[in-house]
PDB file of C-alpha atoms and ligand atoms in Angstrom:
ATOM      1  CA  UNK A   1      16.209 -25.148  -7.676  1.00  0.00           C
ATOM      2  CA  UNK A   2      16.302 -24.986 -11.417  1.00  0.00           C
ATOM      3  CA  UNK A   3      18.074 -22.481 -11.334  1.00  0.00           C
ATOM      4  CA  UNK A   4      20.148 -22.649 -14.754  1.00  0.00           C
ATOM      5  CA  UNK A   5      17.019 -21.997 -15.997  1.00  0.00           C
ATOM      6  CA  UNK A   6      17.158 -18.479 -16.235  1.00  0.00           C
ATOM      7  CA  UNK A   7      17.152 -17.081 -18.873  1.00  0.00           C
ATOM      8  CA  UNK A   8      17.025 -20.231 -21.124  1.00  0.00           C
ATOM      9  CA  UNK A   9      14.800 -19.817 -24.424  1.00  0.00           C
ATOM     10  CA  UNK A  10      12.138 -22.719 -24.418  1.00  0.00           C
ATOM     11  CA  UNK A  11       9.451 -23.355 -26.713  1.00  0.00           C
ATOM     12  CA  UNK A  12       6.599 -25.199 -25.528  1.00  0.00           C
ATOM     13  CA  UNK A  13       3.787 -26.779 -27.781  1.00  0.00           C
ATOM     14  CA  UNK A  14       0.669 -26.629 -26.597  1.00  0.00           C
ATOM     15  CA  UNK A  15       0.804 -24.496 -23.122  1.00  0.00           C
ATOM     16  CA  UNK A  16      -2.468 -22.783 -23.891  1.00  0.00           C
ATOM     17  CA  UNK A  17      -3.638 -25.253 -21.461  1.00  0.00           C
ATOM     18  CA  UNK A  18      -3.262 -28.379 -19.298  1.00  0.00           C
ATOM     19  CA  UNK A  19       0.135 -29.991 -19.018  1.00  0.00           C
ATOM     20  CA  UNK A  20       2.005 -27.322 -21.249  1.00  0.00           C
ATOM     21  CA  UNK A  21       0.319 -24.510 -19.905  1.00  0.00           C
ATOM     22  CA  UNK A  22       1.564 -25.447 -15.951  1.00  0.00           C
ATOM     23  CA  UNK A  23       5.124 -26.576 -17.525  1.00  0.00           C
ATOM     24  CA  UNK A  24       5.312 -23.136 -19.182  1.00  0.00           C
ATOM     25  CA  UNK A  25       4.157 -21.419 -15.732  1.00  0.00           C
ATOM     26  CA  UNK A  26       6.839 -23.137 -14.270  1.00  0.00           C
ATOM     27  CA  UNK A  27       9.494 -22.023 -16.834  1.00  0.00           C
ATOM     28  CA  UNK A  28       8.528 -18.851 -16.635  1.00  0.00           C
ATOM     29  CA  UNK A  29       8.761 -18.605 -12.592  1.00  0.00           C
ATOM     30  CA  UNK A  30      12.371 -20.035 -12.703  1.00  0.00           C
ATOM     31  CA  UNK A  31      13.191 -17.411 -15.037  1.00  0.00           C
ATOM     32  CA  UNK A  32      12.958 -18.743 -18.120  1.00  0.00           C
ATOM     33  CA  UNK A  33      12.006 -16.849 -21.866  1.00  0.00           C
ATOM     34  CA  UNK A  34       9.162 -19.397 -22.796  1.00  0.00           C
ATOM     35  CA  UNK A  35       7.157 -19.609 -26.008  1.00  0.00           C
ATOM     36  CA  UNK A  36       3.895 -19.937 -25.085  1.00  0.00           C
ATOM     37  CA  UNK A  37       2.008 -22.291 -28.496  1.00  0.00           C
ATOM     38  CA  UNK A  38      -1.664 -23.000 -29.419  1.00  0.00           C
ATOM     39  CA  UNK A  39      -3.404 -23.939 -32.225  1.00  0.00           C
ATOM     40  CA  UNK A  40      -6.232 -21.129 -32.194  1.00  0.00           C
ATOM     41  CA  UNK A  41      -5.146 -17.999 -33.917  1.00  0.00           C
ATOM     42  CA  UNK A  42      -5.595 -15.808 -31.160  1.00  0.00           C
ATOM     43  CA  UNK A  43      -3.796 -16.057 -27.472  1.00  0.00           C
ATOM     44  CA  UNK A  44      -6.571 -17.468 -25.461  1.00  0.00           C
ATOM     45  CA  UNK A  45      -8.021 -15.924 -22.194  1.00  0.00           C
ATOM     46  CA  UNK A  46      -6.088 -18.323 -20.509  1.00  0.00           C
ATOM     47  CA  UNK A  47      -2.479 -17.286 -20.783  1.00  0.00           C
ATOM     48  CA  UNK A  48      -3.698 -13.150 -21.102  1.00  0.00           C
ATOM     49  CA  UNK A  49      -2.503 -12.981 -17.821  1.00  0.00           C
ATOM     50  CA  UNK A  50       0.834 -14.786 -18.043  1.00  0.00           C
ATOM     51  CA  UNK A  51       1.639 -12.911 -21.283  1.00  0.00           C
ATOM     52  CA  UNK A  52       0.975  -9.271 -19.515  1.00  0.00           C
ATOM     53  CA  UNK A  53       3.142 -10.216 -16.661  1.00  0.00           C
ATOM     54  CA  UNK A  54       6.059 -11.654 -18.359  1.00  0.00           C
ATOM     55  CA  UNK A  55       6.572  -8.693 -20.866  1.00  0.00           C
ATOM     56  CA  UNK A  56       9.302  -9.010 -23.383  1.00  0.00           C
ATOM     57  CA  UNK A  57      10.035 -12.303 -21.536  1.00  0.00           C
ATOM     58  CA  UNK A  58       7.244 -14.247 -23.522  1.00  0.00           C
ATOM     59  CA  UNK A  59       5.344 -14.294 -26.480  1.00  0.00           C
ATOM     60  CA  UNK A  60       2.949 -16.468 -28.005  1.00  0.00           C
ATOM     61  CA  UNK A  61       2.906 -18.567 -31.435  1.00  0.00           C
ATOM     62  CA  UNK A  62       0.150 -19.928 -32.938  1.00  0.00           C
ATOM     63  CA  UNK A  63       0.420 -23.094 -34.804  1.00  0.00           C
ATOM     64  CA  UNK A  64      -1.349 -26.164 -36.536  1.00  0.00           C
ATOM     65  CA  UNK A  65       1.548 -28.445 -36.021  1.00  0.00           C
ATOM     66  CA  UNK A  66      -0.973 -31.266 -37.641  1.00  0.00           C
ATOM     67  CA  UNK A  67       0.933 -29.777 -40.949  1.00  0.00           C
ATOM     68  CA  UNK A  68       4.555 -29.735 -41.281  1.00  0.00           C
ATOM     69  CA  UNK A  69       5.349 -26.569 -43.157  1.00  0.00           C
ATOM     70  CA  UNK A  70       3.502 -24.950 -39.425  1.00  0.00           C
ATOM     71  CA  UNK A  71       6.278 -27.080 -37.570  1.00  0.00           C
ATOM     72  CA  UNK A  72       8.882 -25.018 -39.689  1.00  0.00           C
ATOM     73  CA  UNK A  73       6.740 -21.576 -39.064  1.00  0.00           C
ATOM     74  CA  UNK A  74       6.606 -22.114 -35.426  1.00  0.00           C
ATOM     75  CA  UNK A  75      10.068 -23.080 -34.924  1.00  0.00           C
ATOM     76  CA  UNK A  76      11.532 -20.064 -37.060  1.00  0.00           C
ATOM     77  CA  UNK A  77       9.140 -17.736 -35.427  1.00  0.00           C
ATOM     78  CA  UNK A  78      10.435 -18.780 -31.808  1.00  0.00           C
ATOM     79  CA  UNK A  79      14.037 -18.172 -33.126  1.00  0.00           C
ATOM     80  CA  UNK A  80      13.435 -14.991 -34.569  1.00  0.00           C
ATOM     81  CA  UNK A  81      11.763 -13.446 -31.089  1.00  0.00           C
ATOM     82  CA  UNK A  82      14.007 -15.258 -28.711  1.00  0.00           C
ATOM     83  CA  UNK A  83      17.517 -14.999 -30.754  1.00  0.00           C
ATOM     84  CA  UNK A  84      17.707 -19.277 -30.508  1.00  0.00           C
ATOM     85  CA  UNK A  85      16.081 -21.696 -29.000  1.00  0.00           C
ATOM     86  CA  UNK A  86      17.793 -23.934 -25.919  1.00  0.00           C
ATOM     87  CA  UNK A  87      14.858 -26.162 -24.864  1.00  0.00           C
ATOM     88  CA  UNK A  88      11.843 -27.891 -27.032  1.00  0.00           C
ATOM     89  CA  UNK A  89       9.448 -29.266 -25.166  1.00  0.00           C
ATOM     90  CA  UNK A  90       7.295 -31.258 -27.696  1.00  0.00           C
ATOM     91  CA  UNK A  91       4.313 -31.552 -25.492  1.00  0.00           C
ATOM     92  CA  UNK A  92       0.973 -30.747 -27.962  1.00  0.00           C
ATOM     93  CA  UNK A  93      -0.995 -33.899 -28.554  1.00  0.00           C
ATOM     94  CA  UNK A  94      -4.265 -35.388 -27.613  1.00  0.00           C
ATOM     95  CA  UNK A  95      -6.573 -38.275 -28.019  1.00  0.00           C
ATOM     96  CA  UNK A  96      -8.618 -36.857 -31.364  1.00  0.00           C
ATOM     97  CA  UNK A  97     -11.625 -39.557 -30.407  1.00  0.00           C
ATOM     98  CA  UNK A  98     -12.377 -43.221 -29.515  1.00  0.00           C
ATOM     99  CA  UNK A  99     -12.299 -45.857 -32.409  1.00  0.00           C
ATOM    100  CA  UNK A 100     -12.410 -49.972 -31.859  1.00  0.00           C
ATOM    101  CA  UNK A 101     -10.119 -51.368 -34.952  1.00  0.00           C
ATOM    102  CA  UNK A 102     -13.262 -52.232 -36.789  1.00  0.00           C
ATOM    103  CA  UNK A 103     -14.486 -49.435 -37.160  1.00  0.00           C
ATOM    104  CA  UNK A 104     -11.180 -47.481 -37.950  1.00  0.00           C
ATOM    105  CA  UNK A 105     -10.752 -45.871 -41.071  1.00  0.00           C
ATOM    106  CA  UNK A 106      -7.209 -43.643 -42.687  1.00  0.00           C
ATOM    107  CA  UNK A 107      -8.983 -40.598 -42.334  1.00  0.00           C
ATOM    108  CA  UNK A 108      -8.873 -41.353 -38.098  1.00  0.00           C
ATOM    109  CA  UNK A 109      -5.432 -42.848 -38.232  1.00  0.00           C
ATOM    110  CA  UNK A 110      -3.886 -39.859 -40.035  1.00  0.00           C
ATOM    111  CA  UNK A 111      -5.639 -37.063 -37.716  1.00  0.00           C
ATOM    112  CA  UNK A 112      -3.961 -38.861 -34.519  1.00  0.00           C
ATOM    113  CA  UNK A 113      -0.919 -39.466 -36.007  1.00  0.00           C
ATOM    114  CA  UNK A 114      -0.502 -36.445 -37.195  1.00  0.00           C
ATOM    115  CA  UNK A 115      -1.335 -34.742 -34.072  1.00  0.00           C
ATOM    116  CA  UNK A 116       0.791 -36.875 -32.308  1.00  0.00           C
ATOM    117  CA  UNK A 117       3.623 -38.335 -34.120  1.00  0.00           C
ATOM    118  CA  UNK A 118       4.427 -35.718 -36.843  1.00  0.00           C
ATOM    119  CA  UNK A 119       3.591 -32.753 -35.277  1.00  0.00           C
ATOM    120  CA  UNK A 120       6.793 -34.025 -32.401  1.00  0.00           C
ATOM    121  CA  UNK A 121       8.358 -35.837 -35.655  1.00  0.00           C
ATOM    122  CA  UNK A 122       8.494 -32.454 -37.658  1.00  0.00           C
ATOM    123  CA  UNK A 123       9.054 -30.008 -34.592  1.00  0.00           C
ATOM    124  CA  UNK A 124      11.582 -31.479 -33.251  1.00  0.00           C
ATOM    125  CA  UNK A 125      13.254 -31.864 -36.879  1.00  0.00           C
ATOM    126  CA  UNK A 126      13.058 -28.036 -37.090  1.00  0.00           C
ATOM    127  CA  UNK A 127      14.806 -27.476 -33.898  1.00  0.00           C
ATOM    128  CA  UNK A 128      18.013 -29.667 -34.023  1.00  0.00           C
ATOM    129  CA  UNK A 129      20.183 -26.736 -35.780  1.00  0.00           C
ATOM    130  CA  UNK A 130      19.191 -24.207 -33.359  1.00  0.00           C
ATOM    131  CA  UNK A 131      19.522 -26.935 -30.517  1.00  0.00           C
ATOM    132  CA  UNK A 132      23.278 -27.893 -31.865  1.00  0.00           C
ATOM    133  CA  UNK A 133      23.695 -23.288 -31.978  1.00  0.00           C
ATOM    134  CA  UNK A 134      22.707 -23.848 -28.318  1.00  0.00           C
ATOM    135  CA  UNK A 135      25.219 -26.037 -27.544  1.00  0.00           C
ATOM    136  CA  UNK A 136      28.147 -24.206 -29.597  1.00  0.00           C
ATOM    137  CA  UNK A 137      26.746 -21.052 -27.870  1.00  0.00           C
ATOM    138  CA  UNK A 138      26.529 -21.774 -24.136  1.00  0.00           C
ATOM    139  CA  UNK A 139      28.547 -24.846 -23.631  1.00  0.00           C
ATOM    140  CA  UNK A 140      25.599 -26.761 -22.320  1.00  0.00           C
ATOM    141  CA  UNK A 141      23.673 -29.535 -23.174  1.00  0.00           C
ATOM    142  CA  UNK A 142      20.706 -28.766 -24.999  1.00  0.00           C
ATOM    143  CA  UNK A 143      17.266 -30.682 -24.677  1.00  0.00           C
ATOM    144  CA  UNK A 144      14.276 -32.164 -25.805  1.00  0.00           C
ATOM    145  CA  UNK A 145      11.783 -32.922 -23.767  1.00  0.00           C
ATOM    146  CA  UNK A 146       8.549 -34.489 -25.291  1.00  0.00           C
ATOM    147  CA  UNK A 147       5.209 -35.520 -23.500  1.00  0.00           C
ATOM    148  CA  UNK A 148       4.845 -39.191 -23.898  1.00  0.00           C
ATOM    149  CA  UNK A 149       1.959 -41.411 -22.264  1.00  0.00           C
ATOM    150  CA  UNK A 150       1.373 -44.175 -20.046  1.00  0.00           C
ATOM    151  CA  UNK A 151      -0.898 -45.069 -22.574  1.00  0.00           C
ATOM    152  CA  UNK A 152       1.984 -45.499 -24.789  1.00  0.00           C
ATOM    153  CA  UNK A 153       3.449 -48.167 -21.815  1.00  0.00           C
ATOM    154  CA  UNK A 154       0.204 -50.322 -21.643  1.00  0.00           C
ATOM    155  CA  UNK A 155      -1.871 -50.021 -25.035  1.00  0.00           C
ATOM    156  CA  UNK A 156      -4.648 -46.974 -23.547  1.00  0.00           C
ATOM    157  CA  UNK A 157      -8.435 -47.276 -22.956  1.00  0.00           C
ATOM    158  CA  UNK A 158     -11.147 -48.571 -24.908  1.00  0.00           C
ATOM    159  CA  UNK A 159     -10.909 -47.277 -28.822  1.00  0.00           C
ATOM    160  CA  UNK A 160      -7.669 -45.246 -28.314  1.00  0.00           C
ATOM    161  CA  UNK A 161      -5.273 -48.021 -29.748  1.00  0.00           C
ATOM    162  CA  UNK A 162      -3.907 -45.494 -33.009  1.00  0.00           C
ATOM    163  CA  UNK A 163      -3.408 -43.009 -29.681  1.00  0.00           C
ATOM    164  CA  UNK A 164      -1.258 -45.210 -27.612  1.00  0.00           C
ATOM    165  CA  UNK A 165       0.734 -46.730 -30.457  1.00  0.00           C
ATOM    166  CA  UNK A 166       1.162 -43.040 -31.749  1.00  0.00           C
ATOM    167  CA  UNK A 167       2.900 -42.184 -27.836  1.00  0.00           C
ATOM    168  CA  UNK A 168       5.253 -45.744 -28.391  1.00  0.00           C
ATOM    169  CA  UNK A 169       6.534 -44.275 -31.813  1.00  0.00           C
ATOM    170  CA  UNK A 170       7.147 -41.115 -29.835  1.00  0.00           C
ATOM    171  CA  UNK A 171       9.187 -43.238 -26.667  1.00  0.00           C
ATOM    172  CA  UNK A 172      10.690 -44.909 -29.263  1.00  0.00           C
ATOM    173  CA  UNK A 173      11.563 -42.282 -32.043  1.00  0.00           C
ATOM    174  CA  UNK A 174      13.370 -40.245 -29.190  1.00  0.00           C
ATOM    175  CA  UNK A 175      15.628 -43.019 -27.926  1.00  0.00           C
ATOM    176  CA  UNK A 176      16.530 -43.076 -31.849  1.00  0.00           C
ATOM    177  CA  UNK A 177      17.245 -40.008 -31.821  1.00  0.00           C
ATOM    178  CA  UNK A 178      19.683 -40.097 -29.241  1.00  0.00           C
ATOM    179  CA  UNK A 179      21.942 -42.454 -30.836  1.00  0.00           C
ATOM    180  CA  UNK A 180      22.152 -39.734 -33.942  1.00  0.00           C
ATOM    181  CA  UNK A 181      22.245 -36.284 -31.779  1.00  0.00           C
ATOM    182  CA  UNK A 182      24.456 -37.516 -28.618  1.00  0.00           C
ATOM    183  CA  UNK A 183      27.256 -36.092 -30.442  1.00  0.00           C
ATOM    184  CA  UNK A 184      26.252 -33.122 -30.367  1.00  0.00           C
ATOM    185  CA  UNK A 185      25.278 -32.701 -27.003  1.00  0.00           C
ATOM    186  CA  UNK A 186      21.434 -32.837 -27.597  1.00  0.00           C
ATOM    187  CA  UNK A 187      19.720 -34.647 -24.741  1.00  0.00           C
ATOM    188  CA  UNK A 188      16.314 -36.482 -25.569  1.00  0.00           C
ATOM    189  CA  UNK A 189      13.668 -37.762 -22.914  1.00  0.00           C
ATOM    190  CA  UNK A 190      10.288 -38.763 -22.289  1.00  0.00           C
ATOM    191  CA  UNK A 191       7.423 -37.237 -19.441  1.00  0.00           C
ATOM    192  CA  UNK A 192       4.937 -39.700 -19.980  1.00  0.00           C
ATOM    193  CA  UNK A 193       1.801 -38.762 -17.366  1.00  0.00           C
ATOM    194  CA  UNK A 194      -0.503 -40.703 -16.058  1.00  0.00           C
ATOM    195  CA  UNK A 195      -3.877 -39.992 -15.640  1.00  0.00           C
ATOM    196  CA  UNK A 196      -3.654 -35.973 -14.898  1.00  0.00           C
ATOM    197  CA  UNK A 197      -7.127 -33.591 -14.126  1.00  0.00           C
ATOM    198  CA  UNK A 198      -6.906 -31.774 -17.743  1.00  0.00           C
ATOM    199  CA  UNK A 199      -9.700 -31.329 -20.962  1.00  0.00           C
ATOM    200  CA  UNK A 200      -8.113 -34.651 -21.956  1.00  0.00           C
ATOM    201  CA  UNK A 201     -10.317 -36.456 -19.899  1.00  0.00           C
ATOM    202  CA  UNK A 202     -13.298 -34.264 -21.160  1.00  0.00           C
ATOM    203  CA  UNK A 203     -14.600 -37.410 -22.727  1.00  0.00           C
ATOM    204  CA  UNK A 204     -15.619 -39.078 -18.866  1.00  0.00           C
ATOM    205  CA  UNK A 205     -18.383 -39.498 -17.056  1.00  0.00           C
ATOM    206  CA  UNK A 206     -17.844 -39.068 -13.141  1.00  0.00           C
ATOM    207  CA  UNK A 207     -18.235 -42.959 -13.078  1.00  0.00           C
ATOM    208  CA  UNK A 208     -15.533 -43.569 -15.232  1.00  0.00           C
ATOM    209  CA  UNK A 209     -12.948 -41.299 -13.406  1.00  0.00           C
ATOM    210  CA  UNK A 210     -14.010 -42.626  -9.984  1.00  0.00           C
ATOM    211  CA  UNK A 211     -12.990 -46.384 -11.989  1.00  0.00           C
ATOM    212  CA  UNK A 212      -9.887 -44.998 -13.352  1.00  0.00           C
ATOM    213  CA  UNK A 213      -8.956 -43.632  -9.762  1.00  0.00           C
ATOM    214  CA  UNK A 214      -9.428 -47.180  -7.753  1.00  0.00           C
ATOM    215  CA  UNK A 215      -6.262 -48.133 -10.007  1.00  0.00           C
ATOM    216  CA  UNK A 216      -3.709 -45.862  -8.762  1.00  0.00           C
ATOM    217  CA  UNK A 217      -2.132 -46.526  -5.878  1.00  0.00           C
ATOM    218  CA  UNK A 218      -2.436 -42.864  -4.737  1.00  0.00           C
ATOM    219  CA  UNK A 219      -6.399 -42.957  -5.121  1.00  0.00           C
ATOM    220  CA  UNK A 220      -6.559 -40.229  -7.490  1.00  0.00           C
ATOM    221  CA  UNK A 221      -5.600 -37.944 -10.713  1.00  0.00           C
ATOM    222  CA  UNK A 222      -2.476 -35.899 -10.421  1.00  0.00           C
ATOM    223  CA  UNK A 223      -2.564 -32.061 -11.179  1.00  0.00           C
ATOM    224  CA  UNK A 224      -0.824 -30.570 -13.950  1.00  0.00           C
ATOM    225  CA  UNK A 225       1.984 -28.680 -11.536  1.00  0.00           C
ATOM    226  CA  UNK A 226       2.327 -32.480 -10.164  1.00  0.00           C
ATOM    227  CA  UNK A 227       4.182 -33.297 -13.668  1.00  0.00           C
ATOM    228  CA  UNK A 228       5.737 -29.905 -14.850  1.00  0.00           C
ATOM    229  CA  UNK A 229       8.500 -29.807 -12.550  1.00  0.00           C
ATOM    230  CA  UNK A 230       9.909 -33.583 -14.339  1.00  0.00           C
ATOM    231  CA  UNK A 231      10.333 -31.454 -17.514  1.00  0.00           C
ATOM    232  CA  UNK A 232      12.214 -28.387 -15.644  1.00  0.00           C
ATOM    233  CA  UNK A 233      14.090 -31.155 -14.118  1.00  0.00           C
ATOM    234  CA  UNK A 234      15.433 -32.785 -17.538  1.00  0.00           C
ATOM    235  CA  UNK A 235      15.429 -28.998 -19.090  1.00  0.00           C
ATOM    236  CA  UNK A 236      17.978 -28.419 -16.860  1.00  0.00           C
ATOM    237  CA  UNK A 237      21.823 -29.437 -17.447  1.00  0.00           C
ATOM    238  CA  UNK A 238      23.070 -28.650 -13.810  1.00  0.00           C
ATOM    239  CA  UNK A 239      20.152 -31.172 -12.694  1.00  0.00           C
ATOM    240  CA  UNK A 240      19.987 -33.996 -15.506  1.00  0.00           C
ATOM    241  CA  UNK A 241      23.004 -33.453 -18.064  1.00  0.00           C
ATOM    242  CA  UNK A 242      23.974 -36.745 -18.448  1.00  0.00           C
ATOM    243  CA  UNK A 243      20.847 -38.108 -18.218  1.00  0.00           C
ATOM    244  CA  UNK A 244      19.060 -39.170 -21.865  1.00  0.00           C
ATOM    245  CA  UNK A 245      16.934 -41.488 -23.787  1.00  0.00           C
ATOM    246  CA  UNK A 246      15.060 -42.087 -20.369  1.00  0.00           C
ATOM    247  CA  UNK A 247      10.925 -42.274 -19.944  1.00  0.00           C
ATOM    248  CA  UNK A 248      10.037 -40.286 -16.829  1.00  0.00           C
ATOM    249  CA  UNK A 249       6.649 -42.182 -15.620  1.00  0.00           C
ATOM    250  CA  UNK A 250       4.641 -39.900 -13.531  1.00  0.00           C
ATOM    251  CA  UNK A 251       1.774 -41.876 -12.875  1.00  0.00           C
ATOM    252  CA  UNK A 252       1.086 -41.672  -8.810  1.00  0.00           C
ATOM    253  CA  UNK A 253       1.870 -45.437  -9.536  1.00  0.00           C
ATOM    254  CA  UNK A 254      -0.663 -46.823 -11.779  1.00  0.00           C
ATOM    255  CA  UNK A 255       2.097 -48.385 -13.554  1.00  0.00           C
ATOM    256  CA  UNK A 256       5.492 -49.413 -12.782  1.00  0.00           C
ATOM    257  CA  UNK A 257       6.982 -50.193 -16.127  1.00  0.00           C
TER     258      UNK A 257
HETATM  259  P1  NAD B 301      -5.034 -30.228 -23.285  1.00  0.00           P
HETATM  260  O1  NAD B 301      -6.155 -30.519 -24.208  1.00  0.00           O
HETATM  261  O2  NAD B 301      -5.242 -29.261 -22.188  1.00  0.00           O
HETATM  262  O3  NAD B 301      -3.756 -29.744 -24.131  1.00  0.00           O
HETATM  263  C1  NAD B 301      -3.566 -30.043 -25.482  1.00  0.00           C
HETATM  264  C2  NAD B 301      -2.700 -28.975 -26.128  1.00  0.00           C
HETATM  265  O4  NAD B 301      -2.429 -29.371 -27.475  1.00  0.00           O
HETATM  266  C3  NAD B 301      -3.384 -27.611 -26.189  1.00  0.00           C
HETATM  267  O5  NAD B 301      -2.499 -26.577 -25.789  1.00  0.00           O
HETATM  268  C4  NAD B 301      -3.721 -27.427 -27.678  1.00  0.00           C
HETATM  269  O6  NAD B 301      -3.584 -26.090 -28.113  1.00  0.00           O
HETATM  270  C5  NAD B 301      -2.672 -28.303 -28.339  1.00  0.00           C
HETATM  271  N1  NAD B 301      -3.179 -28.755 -29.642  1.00  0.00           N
HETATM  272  C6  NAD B 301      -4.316 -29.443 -29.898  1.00  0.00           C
HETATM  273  N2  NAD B 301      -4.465 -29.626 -31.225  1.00  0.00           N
HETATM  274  C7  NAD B 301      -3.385 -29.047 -31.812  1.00  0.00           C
HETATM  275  C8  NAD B 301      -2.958 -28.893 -33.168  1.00  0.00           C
HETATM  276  N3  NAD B 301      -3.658 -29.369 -34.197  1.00  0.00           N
HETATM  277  N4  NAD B 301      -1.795 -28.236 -33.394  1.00  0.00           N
HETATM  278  C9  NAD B 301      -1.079 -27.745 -32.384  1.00  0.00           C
HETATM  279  N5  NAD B 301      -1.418 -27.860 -31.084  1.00  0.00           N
HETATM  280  C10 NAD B 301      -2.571 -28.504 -30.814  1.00  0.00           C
HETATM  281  O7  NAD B 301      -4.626 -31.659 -22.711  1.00  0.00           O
HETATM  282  P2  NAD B 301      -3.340 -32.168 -21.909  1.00  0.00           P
HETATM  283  O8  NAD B 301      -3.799 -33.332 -21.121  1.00  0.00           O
HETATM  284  O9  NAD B 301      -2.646 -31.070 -21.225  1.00  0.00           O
HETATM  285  O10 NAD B 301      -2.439 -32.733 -23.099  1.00  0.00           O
HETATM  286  C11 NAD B 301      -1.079 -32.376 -23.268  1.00  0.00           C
HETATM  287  C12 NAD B 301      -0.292 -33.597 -23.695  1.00  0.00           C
HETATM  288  O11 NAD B 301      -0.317 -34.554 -22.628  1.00  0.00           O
HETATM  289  C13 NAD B 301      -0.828 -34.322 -24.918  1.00  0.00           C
HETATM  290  O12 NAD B 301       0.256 -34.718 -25.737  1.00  0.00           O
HETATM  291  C14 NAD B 301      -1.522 -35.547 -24.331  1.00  0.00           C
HETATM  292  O13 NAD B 301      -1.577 -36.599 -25.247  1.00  0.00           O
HETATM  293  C15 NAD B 301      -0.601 -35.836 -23.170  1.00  0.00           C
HETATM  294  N6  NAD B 301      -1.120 -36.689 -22.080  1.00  0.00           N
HETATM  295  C16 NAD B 301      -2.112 -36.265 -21.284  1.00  0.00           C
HETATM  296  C17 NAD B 301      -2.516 -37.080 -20.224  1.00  0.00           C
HETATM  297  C18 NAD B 301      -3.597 -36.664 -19.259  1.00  0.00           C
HETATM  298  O14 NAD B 301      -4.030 -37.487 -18.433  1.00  0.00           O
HETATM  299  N7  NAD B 301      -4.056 -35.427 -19.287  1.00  0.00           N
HETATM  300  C19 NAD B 301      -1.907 -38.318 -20.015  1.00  0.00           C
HETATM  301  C20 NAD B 301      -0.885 -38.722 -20.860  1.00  0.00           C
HETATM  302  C21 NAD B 301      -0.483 -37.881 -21.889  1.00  0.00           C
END
């Protein structure tokens, strides 16, 4: 399966850990030469490993993609390693901390939405000439592939309101995007997870993810290599080349938008 995937360049944001790091795994075992990105200056212990074994055929980037010159940096970087880039997936992201509106101030609101929206905003903006060299290249559709939320279907949990509206804009911005890069063959969908067992949910008490669990239908969290095959799925022309604009729930049911 996947197997178009070889030898594909793909950069993915934030695959030091949790979602990003599985999708990258998954890349990388269907052949793929994957950017491994994180914002710590150093390759973590976590991908060591991954980095040794895959030789020329990886490399990692390290990036603050809160700042938009970094976007730039990162994007360049990946090019000049890999030769191009065929594949963003716009994945880094998190929850930053819980705020009711009261008690919100700009200083919050900017750190989320930068993480969130103009990190993907600003990376992605970096990639479309290299994405539309792809295409002129190899004859195939190009893609991104960004990491959405369910939270971003339903308004999120308690205090995480600048969070969830920050994974709309992203639903939304890439269906935009699709009317203005469909021409030239750039393909733009949505992954947006569920509740998945990653740091994300760092923030819980056993209680909470016990609640959380009782409302999907499948009784519990999915794993990370639960989602990362959705995002080698829409990577992948042979499998999902005329397929764009969509939002790829993968939820074990908790919603059914
Ligand atoms: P995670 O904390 O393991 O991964 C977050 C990644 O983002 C890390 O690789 C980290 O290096 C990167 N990152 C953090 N701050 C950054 C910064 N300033 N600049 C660049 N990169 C930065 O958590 P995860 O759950 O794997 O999260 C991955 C994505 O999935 C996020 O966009 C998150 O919002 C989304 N998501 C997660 C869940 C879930 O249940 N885990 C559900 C819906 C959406």
């Amino acid at each position: 399966m996947f197997k178009d995937l070889k030898g594909r360049r793909v950069l993915v944001t934030g695959s030091t850990s949790g979602i990003g790091l599985a999708v990258a795994r998954h890349l990388r075992a269907a052949g793929a030469l994957v950017g491994f990105h994180g914002h710590t200056a150093e390759a973590p212990e976590t991908i060591a490993a991954d980095l040794a074994e895959a030789g020329e055929n990886a490399a990692f980037f390290s990036a603050d993609l809160t700042r938009t010159e970094n976007c730039r940096t990162l994007v360049e970087s990946f090019v000049a390693r890999f030769g191009g880039l065929d594949v963003l997936v716009s994945n880094a992201g998190g929850l930053v901390g819980r705020r009711g509106l009261e008690v919100l101030d700009d200083e919050f609101y900017d750190k989320v939405m930068d993480l969130n929206a103009r990190s993907a905003l600003m990376t992605t903006r970096f990639a479309i000439p290299h994405l539309r060299a792809s295409v002129q290249a190899t004859g195939q559709t190009s893609a991104v592939i960004s990491t959405g939320s369910i939270a971003g279907r339903e308004g999120g949990g308690p205090g995480s309101s600048v969070y969830a509206a920050s994974k709309a804009w992203l639903h939304a911005a890439q269906r935009n995007w699709v009317k203005e890069f469909t021409k030239d063959r750039i393909r733009f969908n949505v992954v947006a997870p569920g509740s998945i067992v990653t740091a994300f949910h760092d923030d819980k008490d056993q209680a909470t993810l016990d609640r959380i669990s009782g409302t999907i239908p499948m009784g519990r969290f999915g794993t990370t290599d639960e989602v990362a095959p959705a995002y080698l799925f829409l990577a992948s022309h042979a499998c999902s080349g005329y397929i764009t604009g969509q939002i790829l729930d993968v939820n074990g049911g908790q919603i059914c938008p």
